[in-house]
PDB file of C-alpha atoms in Angstrom:
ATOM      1  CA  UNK A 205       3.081  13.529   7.718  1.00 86.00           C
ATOM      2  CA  UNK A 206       2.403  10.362   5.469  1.00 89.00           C
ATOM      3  CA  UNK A 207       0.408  11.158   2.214  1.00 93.00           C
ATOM      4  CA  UNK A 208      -0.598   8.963  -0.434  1.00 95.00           C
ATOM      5  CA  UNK A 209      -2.111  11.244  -3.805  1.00 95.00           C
ATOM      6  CA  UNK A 210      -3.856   9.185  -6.538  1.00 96.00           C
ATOM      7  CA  UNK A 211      -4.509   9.991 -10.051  1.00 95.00           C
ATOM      8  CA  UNK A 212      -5.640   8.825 -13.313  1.00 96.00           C
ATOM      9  CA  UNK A 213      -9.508   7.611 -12.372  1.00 95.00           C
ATOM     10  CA  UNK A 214     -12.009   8.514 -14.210  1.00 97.00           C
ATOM     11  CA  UNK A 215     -14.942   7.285 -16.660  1.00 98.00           C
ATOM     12  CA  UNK A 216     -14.033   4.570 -19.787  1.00 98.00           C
ATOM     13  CA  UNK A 217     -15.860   2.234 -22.126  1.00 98.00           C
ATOM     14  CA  UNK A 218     -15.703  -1.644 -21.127  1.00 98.00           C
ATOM     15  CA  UNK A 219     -12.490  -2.634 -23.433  1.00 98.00           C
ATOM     16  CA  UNK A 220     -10.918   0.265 -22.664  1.00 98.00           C
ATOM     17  CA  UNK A 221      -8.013   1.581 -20.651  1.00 98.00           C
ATOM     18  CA  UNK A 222      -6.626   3.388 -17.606  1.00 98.00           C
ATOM     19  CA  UNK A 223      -3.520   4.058 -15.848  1.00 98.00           C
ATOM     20  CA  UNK A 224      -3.467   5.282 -12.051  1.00 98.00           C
ATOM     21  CA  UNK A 225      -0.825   7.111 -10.593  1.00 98.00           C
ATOM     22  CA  UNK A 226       0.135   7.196  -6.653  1.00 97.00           C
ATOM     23  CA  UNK A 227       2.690   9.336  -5.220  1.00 96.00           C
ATOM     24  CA  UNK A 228       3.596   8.959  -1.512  1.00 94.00           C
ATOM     25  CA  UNK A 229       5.300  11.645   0.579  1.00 90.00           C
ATOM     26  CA  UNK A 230       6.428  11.241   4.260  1.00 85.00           C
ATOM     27  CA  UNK A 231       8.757   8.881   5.785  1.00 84.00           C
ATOM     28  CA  UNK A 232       9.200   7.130   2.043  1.00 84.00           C
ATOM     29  CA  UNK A 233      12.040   5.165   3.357  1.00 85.00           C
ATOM     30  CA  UNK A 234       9.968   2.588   5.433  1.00 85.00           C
ATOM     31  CA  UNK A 235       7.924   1.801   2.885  1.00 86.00           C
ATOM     32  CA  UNK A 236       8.642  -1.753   1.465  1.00 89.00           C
ATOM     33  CA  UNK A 237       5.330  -2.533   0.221  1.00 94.00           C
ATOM     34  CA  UNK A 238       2.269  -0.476  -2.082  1.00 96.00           C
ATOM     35  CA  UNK A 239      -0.330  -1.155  -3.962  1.00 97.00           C
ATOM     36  CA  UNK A 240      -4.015  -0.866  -5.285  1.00 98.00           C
ATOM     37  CA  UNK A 241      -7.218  -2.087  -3.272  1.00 98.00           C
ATOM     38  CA  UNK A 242     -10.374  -1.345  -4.305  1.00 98.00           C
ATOM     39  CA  UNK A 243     -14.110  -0.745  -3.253  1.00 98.00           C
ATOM     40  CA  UNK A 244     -17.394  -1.660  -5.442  1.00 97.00           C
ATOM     41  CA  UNK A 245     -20.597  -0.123  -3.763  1.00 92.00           C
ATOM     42  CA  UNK A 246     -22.155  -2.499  -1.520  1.00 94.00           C
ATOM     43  CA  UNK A 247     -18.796  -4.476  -1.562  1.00 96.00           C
ATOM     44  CA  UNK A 248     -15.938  -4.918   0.858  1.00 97.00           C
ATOM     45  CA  UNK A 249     -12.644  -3.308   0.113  1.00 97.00           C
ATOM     46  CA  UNK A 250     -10.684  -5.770  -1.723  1.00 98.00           C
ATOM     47  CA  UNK A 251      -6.605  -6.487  -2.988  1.00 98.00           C
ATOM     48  CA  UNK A 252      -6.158  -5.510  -6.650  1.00 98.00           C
ATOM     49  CA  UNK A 253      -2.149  -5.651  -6.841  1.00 98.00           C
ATOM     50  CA  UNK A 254       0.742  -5.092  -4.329  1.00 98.00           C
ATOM     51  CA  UNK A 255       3.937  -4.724  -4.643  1.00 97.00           C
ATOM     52  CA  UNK A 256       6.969  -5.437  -2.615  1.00 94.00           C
ATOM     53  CA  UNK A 257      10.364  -3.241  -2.516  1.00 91.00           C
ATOM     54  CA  UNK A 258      11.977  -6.353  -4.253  1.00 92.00           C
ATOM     55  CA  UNK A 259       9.413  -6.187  -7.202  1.00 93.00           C
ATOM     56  CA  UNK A 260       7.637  -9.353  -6.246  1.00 96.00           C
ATOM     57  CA  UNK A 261       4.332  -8.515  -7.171  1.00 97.00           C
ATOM     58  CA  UNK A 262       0.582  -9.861  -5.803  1.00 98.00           C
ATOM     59  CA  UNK A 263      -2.819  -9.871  -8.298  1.00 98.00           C
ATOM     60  CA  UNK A 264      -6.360 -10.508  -7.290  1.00 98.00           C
ATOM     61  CA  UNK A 265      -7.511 -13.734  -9.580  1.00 98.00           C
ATOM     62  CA  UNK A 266     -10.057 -10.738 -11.221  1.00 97.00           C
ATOM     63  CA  UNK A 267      -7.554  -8.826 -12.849  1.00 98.00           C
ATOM     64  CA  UNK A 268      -4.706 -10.986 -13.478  1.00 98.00           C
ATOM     65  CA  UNK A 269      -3.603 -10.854 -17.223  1.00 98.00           C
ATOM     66  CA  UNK A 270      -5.788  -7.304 -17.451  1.00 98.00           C
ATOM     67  CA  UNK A 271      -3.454  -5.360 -15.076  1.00 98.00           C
ATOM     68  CA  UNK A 272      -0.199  -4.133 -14.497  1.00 98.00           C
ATOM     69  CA  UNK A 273       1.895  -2.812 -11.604  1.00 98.00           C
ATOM     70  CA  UNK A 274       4.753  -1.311 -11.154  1.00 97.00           C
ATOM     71  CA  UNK A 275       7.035   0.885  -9.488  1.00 94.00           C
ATOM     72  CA  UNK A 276       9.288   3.235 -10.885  1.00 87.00           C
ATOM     73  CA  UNK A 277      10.729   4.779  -7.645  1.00 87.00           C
ATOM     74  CA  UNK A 278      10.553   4.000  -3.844  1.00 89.00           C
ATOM     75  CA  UNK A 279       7.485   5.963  -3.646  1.00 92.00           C
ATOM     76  CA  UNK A 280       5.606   6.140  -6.767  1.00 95.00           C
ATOM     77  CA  UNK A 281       3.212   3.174  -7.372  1.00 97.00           C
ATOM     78  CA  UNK A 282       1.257   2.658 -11.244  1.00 98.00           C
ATOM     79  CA  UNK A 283      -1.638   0.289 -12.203  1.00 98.00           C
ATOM     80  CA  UNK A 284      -2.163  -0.121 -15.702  1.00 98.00           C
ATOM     81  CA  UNK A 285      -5.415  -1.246 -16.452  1.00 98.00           C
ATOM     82  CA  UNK A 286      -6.721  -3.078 -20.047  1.00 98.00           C
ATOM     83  CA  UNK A 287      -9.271  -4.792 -21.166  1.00 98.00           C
ATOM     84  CA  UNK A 288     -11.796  -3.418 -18.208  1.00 98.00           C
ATOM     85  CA  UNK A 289     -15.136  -4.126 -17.807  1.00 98.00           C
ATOM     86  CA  UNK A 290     -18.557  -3.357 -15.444  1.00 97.00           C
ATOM     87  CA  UNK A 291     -17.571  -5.142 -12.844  1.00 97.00           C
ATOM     88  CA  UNK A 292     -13.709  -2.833 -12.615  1.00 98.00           C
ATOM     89  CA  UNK A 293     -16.115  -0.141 -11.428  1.00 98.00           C
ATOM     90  CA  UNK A 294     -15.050   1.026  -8.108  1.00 98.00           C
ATOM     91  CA  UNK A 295     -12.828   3.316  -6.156  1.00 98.00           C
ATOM     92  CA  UNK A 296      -9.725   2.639  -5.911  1.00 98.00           C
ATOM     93  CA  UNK A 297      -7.095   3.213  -3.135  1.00 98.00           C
ATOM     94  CA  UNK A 298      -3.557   3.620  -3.054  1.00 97.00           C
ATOM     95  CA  UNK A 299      -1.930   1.730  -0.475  1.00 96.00           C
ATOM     96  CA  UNK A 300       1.694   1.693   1.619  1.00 95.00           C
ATOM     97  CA  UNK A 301       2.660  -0.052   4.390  1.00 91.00           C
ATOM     98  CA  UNK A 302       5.382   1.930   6.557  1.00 87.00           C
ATOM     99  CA  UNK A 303       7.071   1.110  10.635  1.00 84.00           C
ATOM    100  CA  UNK A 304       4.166   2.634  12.052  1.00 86.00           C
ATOM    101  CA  UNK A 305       1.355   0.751  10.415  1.00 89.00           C
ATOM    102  CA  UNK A 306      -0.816   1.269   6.953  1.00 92.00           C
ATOM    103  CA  UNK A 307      -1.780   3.867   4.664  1.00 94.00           C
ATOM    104  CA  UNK A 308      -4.291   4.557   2.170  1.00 96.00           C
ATOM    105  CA  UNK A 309      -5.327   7.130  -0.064  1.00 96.00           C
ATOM    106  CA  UNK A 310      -8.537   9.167  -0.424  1.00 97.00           C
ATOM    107  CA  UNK A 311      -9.333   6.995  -3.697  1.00 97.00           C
ATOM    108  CA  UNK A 312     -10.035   7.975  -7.313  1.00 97.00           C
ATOM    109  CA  UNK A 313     -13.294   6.474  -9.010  1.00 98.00           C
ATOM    110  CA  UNK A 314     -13.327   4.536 -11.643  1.00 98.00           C
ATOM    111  CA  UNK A 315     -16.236   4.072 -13.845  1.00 98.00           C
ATOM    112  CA  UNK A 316     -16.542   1.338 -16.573  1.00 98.00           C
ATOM    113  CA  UNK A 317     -19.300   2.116 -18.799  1.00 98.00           C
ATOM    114  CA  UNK A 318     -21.075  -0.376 -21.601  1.00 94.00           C
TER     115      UNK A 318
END
């Protein structure tokens, strides 16, 4: 059974920081791409950063500079997140693709206050 687990939302000041975690468990070996979308309310789900098995990585215009992924093993995925602000407010979900289709994550919030 394919599982993706996030961690690491929760509430920060605008300048502040976050990392997220996401762990993925169940047929790891297909996976050749993750990443992080995310959904403001009101808003469609959008690309924050993916990742490729090869470590070519993808940023949304938004948060390039600001954020960082990377990937430590085949099935652990990490967004570091600087300099965030009001409009970072959102939930964010861990993605993988696999041989079967794509995955997501229940999401973890995260809530930039002023």
């Amino acid at each position: 059974q394919v599982q993706l687990v996030e961690s690491g939302g929760g509430l920060v000041q605008a300048g502040g920081s976050l990392r997220l975690s996401c762990a993925a468990s169940g047929s790891i070996f297909s996976i050749k791409t993750m990443g992080w979308y995310r959904q403001a309310p009101g808003k469609q789900r959008e690309l924050v950063a993916v990742i490729n098995s090869g470590g070519r990585t993808n940023y949304a215009d938004s948060v390039k500079g600001r954020f960082t992924i990377s990937r430590d093993t085949i099935n652990t995925v990490y967004l570091q997140m600087n300099s965030l602000t009001l409009e970072d407010t959102a939930v964010y979900y861990c993605y993988r693709d696999g041989s079967r289709g794509d995955y997501w994550g229940k999401g973890t919030l995260v809530t930039v206050s002023s």
